[in-house]
Backbone as CSV, one residue per row, in Angstrom:
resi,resn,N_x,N_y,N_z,CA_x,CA_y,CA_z,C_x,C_y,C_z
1,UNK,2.159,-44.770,-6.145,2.447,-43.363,-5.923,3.949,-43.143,-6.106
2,UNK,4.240,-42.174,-6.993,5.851,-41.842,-6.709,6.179,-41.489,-5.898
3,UNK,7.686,-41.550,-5.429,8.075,-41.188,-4.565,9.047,-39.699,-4.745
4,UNK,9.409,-39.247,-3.984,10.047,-37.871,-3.910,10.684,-37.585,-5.010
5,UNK,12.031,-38.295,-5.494,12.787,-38.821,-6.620,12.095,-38.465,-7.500
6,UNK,10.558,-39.377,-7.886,10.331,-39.335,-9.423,9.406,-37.852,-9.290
7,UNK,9.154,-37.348,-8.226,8.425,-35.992,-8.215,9.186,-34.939,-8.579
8,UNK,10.527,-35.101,-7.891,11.554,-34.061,-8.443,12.200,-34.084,-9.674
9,UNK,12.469,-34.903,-10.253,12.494,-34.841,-11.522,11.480,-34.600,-12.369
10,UNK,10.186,-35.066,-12.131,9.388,-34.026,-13.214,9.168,-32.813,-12.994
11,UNK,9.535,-32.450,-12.054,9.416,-30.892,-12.008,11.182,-30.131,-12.465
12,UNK,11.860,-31.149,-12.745,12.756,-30.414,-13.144,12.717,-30.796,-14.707
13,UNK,12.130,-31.309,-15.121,12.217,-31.611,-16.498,10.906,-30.749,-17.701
14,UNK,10.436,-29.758,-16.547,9.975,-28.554,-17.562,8.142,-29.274,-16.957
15,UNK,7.745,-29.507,-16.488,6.190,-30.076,-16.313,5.586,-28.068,-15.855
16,UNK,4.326,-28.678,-16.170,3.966,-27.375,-15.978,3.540,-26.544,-14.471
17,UNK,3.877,-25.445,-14.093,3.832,-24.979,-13.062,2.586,-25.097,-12.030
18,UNK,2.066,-25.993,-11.314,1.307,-26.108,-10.494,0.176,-24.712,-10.254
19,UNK,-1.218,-24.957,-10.287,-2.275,-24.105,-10.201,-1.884,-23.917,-8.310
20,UNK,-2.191,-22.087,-7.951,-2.163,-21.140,-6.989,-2.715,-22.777,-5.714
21,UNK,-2.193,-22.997,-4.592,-2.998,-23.127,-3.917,-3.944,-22.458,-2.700
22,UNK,-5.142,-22.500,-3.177,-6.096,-22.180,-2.578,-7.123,-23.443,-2.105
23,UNK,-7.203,-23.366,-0.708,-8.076,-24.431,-0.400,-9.499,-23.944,-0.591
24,UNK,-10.547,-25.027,-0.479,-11.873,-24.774,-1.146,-12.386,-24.060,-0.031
25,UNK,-12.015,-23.305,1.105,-12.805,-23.351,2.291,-12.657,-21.876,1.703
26,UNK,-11.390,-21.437,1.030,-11.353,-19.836,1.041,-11.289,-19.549,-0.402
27,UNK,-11.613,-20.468,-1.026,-12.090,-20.130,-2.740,-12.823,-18.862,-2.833
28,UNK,-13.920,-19.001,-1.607,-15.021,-17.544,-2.016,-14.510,-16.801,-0.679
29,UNK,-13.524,-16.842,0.107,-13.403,-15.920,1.004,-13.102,-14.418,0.404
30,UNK,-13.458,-13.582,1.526,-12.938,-12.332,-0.093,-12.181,-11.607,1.009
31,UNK,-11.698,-11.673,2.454,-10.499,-11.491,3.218,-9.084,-11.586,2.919
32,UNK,-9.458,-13.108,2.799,-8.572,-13.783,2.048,-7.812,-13.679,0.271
33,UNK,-8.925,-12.730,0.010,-8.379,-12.803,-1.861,-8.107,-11.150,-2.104
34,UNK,-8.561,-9.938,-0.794,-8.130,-9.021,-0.884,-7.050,-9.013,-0.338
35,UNK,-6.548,-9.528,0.824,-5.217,-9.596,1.280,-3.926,-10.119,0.361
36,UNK,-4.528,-11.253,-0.013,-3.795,-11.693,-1.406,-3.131,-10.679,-2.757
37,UNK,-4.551,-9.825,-3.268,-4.494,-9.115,-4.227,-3.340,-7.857,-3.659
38,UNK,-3.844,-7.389,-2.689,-3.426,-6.449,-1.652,-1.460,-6.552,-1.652
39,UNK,-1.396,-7.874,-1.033,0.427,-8.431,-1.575,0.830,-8.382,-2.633
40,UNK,-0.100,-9.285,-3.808,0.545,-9.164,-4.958,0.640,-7.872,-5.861
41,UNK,-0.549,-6.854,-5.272,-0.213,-5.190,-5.979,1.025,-4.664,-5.614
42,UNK,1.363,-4.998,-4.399,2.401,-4.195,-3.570,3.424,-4.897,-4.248
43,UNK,3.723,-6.131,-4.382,4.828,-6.924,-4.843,5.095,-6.413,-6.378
44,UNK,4.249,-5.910,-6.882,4.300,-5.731,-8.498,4.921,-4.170,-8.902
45,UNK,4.122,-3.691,-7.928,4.632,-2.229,-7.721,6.364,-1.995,-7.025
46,UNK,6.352,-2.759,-5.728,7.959,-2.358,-5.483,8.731,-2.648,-6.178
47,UNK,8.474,-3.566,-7.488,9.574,-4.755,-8.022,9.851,-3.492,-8.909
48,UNK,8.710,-2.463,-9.593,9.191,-1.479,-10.651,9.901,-0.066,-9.813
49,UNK,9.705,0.153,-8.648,10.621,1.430,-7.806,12.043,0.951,-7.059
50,UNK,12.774,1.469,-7.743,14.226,1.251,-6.329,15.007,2.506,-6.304
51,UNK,15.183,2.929,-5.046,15.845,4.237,-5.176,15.194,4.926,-4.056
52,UNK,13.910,4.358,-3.350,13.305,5.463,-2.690,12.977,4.783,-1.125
53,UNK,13.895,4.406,-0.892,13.732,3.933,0.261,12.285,3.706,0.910
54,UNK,11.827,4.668,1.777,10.425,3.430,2.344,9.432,4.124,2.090
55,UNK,9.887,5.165,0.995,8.761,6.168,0.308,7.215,4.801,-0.158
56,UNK,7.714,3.960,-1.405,6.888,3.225,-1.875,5.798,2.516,-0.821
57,UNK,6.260,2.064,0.693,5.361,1.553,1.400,4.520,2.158,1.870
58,UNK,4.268,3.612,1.840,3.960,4.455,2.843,3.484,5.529,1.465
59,UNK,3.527,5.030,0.576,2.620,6.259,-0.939,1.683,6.230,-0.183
60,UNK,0.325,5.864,0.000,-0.735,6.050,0.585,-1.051,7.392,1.432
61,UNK,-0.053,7.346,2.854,0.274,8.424,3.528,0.785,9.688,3.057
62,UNK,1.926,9.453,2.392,2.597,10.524,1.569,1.495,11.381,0.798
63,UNK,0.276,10.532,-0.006,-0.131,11.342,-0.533,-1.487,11.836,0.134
64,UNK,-1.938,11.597,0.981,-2.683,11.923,1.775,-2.179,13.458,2.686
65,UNK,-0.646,13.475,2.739,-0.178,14.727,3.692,-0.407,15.442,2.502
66,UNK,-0.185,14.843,1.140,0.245,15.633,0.300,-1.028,16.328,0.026
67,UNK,-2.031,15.450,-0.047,-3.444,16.332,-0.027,-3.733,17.036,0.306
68,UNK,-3.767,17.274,2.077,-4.197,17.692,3.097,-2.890,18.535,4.045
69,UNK,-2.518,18.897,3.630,-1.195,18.946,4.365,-1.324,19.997,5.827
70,UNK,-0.450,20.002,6.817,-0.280,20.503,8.267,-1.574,19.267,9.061
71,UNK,-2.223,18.463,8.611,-2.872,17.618,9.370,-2.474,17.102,10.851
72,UNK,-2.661,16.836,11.549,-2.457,16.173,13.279,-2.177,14.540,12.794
73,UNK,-1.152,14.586,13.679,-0.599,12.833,13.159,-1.701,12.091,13.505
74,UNK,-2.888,12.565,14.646,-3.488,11.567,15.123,-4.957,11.285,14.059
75,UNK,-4.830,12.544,13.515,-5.794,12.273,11.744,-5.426,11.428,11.067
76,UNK,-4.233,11.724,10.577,-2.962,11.050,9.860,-3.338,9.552,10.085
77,UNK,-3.599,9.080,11.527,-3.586,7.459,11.688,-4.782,7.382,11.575
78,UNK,-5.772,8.219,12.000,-6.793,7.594,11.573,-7.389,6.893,10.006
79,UNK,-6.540,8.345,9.442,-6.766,7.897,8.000,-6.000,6.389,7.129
80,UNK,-5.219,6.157,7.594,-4.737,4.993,7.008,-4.689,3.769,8.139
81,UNK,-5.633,3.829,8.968,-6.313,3.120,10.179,-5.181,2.339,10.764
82,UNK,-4.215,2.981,11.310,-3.069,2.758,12.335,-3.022,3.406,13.433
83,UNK,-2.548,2.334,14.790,-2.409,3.048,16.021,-1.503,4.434,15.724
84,UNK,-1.521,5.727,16.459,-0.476,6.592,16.641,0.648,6.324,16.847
85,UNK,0.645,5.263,17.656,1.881,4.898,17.733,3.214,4.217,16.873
86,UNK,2.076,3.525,16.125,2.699,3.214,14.410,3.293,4.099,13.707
87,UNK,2.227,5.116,13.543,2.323,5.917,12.809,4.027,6.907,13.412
88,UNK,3.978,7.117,14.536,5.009,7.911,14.834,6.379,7.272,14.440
89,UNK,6.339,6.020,14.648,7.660,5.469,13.955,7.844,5.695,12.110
90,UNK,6.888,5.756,11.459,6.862,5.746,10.442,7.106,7.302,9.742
91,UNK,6.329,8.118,11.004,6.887,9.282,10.878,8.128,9.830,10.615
92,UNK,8.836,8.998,11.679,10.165,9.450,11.748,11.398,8.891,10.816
93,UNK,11.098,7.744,10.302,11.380,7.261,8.864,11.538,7.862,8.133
94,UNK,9.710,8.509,7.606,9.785,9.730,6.623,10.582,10.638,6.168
95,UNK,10.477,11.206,7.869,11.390,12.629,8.076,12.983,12.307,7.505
96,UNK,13.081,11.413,8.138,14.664,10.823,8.106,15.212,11.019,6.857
97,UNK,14.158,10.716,5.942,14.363,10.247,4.317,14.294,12.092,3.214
98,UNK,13.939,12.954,4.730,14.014,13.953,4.026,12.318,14.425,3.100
99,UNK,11.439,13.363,3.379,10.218,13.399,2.551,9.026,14.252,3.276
100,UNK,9.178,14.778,4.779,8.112,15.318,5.478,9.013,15.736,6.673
101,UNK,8.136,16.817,7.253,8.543,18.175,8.566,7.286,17.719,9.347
102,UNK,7.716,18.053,10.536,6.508,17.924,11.433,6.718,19.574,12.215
103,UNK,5.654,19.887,12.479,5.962,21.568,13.619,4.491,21.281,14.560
104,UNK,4.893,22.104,15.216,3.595,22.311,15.989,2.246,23.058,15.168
105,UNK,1.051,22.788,15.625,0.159,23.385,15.151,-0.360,25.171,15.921
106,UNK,-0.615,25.740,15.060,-0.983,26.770,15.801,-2.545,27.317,16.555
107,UNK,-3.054,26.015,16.210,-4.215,26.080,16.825,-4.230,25.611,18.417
108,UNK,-3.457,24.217,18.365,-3.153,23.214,19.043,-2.138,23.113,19.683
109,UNK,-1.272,23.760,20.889,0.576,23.551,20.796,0.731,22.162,21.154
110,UNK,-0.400,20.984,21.619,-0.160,19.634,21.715,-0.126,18.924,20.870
111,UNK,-0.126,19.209,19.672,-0.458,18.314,18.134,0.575,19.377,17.692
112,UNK,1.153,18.446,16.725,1.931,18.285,15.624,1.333,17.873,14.203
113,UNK,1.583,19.668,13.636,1.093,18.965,12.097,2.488,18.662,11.201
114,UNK,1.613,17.615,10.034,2.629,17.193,9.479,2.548,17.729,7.671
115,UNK,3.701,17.967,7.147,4.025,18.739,5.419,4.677,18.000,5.062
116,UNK,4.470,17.886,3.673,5.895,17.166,2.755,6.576,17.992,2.435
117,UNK,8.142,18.301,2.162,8.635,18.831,1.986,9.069,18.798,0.608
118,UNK,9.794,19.372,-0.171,9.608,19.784,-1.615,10.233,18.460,-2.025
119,UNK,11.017,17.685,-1.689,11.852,16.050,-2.055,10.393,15.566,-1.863
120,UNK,9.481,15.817,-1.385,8.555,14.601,-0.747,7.481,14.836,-1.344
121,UNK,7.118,15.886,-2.095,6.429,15.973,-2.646,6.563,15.784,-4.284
122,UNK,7.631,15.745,-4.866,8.402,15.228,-6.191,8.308,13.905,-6.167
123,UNK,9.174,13.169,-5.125,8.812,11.782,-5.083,7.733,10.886,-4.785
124,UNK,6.754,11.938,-3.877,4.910,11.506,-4.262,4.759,11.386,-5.179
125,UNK,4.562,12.524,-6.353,3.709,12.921,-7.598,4.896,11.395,-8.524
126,UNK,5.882,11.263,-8.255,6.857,9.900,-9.103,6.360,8.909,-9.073
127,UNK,5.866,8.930,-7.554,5.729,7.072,-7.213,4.201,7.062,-7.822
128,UNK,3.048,8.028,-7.967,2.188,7.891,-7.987,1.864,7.860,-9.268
129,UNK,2.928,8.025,-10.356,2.355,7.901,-11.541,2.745,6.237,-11.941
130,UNK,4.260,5.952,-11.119,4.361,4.442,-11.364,3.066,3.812,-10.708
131,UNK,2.864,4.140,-9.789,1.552,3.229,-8.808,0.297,3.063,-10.128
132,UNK,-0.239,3.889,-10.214,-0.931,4.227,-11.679,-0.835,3.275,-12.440
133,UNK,0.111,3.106,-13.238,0.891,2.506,-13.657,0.672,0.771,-13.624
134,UNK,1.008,0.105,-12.262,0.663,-0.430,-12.079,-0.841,-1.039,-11.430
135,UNK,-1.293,-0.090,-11.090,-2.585,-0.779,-11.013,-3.379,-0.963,-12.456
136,UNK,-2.758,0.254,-13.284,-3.457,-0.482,-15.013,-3.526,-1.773,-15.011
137,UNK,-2.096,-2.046,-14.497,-1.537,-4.013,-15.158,-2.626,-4.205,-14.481
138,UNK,-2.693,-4.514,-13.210,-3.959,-4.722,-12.470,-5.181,-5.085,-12.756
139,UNK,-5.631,-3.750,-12.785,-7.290,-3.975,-13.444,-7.528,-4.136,-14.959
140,UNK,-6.274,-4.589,-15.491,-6.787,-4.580,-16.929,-7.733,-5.097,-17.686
141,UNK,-8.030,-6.344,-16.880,-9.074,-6.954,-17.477,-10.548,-6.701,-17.471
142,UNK,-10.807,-5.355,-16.707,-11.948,-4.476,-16.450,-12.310,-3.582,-16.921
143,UNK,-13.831,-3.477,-17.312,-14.345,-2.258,-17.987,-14.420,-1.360,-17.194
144,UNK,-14.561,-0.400,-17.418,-15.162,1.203,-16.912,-16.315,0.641,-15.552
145,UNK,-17.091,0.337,-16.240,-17.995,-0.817,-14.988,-17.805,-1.522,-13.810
146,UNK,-16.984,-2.153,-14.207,-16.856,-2.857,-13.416,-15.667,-2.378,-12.180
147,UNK,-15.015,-1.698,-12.646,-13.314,-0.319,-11.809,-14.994,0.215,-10.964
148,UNK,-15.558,0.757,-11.569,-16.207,1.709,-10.206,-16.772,0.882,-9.521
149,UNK,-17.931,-0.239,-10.254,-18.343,-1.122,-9.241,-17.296,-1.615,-8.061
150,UNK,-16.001,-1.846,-8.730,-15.178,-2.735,-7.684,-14.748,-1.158,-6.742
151,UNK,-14.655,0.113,-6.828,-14.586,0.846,-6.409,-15.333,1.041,-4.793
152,UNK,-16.911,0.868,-5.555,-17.619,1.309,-4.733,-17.754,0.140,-3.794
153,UNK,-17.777,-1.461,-4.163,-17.418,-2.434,-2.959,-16.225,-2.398,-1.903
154,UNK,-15.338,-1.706,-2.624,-14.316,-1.554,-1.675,-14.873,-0.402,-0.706
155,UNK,-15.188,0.811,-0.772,-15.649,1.957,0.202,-16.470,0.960,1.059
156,UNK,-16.822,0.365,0.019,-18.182,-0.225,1.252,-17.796,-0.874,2.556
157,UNK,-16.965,-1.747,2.130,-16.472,-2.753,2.939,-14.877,-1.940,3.841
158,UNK,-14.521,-0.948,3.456,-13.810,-0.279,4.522,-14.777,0.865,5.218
159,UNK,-15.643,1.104,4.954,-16.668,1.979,5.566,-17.477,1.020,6.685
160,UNK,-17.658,-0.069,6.502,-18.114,-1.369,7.654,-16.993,-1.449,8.203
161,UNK,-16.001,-1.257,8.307,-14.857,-2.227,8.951,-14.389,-0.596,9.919
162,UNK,-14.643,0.664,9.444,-14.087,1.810,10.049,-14.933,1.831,11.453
């Protein structure tokens, strides 16, 4: 067996880059390979945005107010399945960044709905065409077929887990 020495030198002398490790126990885990996929989308995507501070982590939300907008923060978490309390820090991030207003509701004076504001809604509709974008790279290797199939497994499996 070599020892450290002759290991490090073939890896510095150009050998080829070692296959992902994955142990065999989570080869077919699919927790495990959405969480994975899940990092490496996000990793692929922030590497192409800089400029927008913590807009890119939080597209999801952004465009969800952007959907729906004056919503109750405590919708708000439900929808991207975070305590309120998460969510309120993240809130205030937002705001900070100039990307969303919170006011009271007028149905409700105990809830607070939440708007994007005109920066926050420009830099939604931005990030979301890069996001786009990158999920092409993504699914490229997929037909029409198989995007909805993988579509509709995903609802599925966050519709069990809700």
């Amino acid at each position: 067996m070599p020892d450290n020495d002759d290991m490090t030198t073939a890896a510095q002398e150009g050998s080829p880059a070692p296959e992902a490790l994955i142990p065999g126990t989570l080869q077919d885990d699919i927790g495990f390979k959405l969480r994975l996929a899940q990092i490496l989308a996000y990793r692929a995507f922030e590497d192409r945005v800089k400029g927008y501070g913590a807009a890119p982590r939080y597209l999801g939300l952004l465009a969800i107010i952007k959907a729906s907008p004056g919503q109750p923060q405590s919708r708000l978490a439900e929808a991207v399945a975070l305590q309120r309390s998460s969510l309120v820090t993240i809130l205030d991030r937002l705001e900070k960044d100039g990307l969303l207003k919170r006011r009271g509701s007028d149905s409700d004076r105990r809830a607070k709905g939440v708007w994007l504001t005109k920066k926050g809604e420009a830099v939604t509709e931005e990030l979301r065409a890069m996001a786009k974008e990158s999920e092409e790279r993504a699914i490229s290797g997929l037909d029409a077929e198989s995007r909805k199939a993988l579509l509709t497994a995903l609802d599925c499996i966050i519709g069990n887990l809700r």
